[in-house]
Short mmCIF file of N, CA and C in Angstrom, two decimals:
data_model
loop_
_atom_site.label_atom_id
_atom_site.label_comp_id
_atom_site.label_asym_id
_atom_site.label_seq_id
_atom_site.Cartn_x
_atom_site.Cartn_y
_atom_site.Cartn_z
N UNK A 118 -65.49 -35.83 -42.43
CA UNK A 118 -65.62 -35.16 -41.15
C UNK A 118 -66.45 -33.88 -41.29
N UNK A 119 -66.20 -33.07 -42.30
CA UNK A 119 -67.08 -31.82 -42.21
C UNK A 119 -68.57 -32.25 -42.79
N UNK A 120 -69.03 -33.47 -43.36
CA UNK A 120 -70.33 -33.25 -43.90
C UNK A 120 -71.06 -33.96 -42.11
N UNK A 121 -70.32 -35.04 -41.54
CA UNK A 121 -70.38 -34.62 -40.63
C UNK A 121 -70.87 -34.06 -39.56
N UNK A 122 -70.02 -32.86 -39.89
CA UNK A 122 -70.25 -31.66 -38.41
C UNK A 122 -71.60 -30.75 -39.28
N UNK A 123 -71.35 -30.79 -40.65
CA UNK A 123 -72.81 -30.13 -40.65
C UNK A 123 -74.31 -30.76 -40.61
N UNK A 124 -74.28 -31.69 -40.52
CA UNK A 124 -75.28 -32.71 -40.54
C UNK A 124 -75.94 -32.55 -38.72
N UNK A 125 -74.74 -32.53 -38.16
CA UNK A 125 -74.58 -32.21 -36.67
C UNK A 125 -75.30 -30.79 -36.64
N UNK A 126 -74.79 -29.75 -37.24
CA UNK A 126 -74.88 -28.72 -37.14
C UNK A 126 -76.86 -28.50 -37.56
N UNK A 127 -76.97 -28.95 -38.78
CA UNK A 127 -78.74 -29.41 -39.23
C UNK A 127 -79.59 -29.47 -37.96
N UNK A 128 -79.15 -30.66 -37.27
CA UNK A 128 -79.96 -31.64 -36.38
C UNK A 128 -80.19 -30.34 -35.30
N UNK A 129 -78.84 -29.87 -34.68
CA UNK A 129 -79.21 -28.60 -33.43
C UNK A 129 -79.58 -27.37 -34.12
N UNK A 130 -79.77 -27.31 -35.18
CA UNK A 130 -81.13 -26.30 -35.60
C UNK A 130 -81.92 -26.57 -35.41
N UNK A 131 -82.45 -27.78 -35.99
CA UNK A 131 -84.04 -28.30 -35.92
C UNK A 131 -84.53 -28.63 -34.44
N UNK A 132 -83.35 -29.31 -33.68
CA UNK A 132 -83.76 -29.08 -32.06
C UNK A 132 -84.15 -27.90 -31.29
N UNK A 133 -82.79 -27.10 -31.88
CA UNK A 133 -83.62 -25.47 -31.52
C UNK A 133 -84.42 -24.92 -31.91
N UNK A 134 -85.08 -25.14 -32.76
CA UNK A 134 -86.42 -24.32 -33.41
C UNK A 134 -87.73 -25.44 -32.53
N UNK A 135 -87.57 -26.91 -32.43
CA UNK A 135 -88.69 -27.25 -32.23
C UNK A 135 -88.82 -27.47 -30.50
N UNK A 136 -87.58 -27.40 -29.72
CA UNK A 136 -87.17 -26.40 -28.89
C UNK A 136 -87.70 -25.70 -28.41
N UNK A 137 -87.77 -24.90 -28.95
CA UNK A 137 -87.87 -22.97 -28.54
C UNK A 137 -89.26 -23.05 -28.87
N UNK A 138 -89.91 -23.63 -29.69
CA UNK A 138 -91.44 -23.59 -30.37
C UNK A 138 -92.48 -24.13 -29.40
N UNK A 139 -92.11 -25.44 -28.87
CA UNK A 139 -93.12 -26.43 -28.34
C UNK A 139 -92.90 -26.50 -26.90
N UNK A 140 -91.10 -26.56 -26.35
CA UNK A 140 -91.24 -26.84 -25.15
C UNK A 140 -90.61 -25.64 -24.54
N UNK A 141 -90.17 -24.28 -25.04
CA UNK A 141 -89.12 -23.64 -24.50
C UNK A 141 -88.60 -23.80 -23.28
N UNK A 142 -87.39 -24.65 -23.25
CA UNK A 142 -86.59 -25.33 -22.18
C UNK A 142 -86.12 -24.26 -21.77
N UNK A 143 -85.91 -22.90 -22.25
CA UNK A 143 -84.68 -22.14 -22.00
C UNK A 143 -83.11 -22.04 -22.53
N UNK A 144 -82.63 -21.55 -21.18
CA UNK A 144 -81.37 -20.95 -21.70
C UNK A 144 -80.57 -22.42 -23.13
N UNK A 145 -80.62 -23.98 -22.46
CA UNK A 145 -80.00 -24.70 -23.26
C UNK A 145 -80.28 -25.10 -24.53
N UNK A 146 -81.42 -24.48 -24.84
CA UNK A 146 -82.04 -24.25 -26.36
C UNK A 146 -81.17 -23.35 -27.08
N UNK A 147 -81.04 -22.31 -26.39
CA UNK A 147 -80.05 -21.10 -27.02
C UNK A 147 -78.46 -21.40 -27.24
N UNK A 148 -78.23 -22.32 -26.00
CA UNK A 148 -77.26 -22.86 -26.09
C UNK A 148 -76.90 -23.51 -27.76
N UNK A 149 -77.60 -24.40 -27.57
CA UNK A 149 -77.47 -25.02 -28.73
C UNK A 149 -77.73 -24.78 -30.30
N UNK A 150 -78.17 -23.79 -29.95
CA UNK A 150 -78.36 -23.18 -31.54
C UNK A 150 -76.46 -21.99 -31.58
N UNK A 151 -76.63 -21.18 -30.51
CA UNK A 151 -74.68 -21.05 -30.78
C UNK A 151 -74.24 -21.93 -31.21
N UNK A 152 -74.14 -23.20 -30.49
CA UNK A 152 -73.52 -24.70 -31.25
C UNK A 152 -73.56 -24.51 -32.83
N UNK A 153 -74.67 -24.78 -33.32
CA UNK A 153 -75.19 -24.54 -34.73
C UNK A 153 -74.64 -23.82 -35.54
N UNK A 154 -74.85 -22.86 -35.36
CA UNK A 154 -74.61 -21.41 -35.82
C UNK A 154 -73.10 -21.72 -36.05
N UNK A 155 -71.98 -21.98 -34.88
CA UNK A 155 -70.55 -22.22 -35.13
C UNK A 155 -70.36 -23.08 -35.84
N UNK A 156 -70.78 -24.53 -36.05
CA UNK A 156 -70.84 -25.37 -37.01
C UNK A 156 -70.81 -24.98 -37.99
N UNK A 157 -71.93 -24.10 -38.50
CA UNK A 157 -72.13 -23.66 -39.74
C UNK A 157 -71.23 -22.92 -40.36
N UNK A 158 -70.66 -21.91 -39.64
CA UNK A 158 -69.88 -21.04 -40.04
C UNK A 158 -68.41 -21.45 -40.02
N UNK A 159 -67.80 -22.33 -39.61
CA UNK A 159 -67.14 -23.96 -39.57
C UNK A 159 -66.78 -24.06 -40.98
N UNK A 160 -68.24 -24.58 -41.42
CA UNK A 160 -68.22 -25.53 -42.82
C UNK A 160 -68.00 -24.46 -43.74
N UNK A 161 -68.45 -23.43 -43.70
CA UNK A 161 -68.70 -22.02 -44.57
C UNK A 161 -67.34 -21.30 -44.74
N UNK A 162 -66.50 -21.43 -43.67
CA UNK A 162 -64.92 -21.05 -44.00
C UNK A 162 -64.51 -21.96 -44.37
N UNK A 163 -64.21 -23.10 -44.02
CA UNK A 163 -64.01 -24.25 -44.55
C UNK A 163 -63.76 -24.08 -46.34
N UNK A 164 -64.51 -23.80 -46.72
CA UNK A 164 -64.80 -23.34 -48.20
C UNK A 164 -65.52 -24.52 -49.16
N UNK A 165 -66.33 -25.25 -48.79
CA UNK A 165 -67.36 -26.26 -49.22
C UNK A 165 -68.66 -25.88 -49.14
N UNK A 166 -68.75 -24.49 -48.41
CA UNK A 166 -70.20 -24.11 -48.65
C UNK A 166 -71.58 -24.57 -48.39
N UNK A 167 -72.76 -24.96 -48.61
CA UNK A 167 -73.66 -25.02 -48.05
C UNK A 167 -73.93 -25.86 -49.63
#
């Protein structure tokens, strides 16, 4: 489950960067990188690390 949510967590980075780069949709770009970001920090307490 957690490799997972960070795999999840990967994918809405790379959406948000190419996102924010090529089409800036706006606010739901930003959205989704919070998503990310919580994921990450998820796996990172978690204590499995990066």
């Amino acid at each position: 489950m957690r490799s997972l949510l960070y795999i999840i967590a990967v994918v809405l980075v790379i959406g948000w960067a190419l996102g924010f780069f090529v089409y800036s949709a706006g606010g739901l770009i930003h959205i989704l990188l919070v998503i990310a970001v919580i994921a990450i920090l998820l796996r990172l307490i978690g204590g499995k690390g990066v």
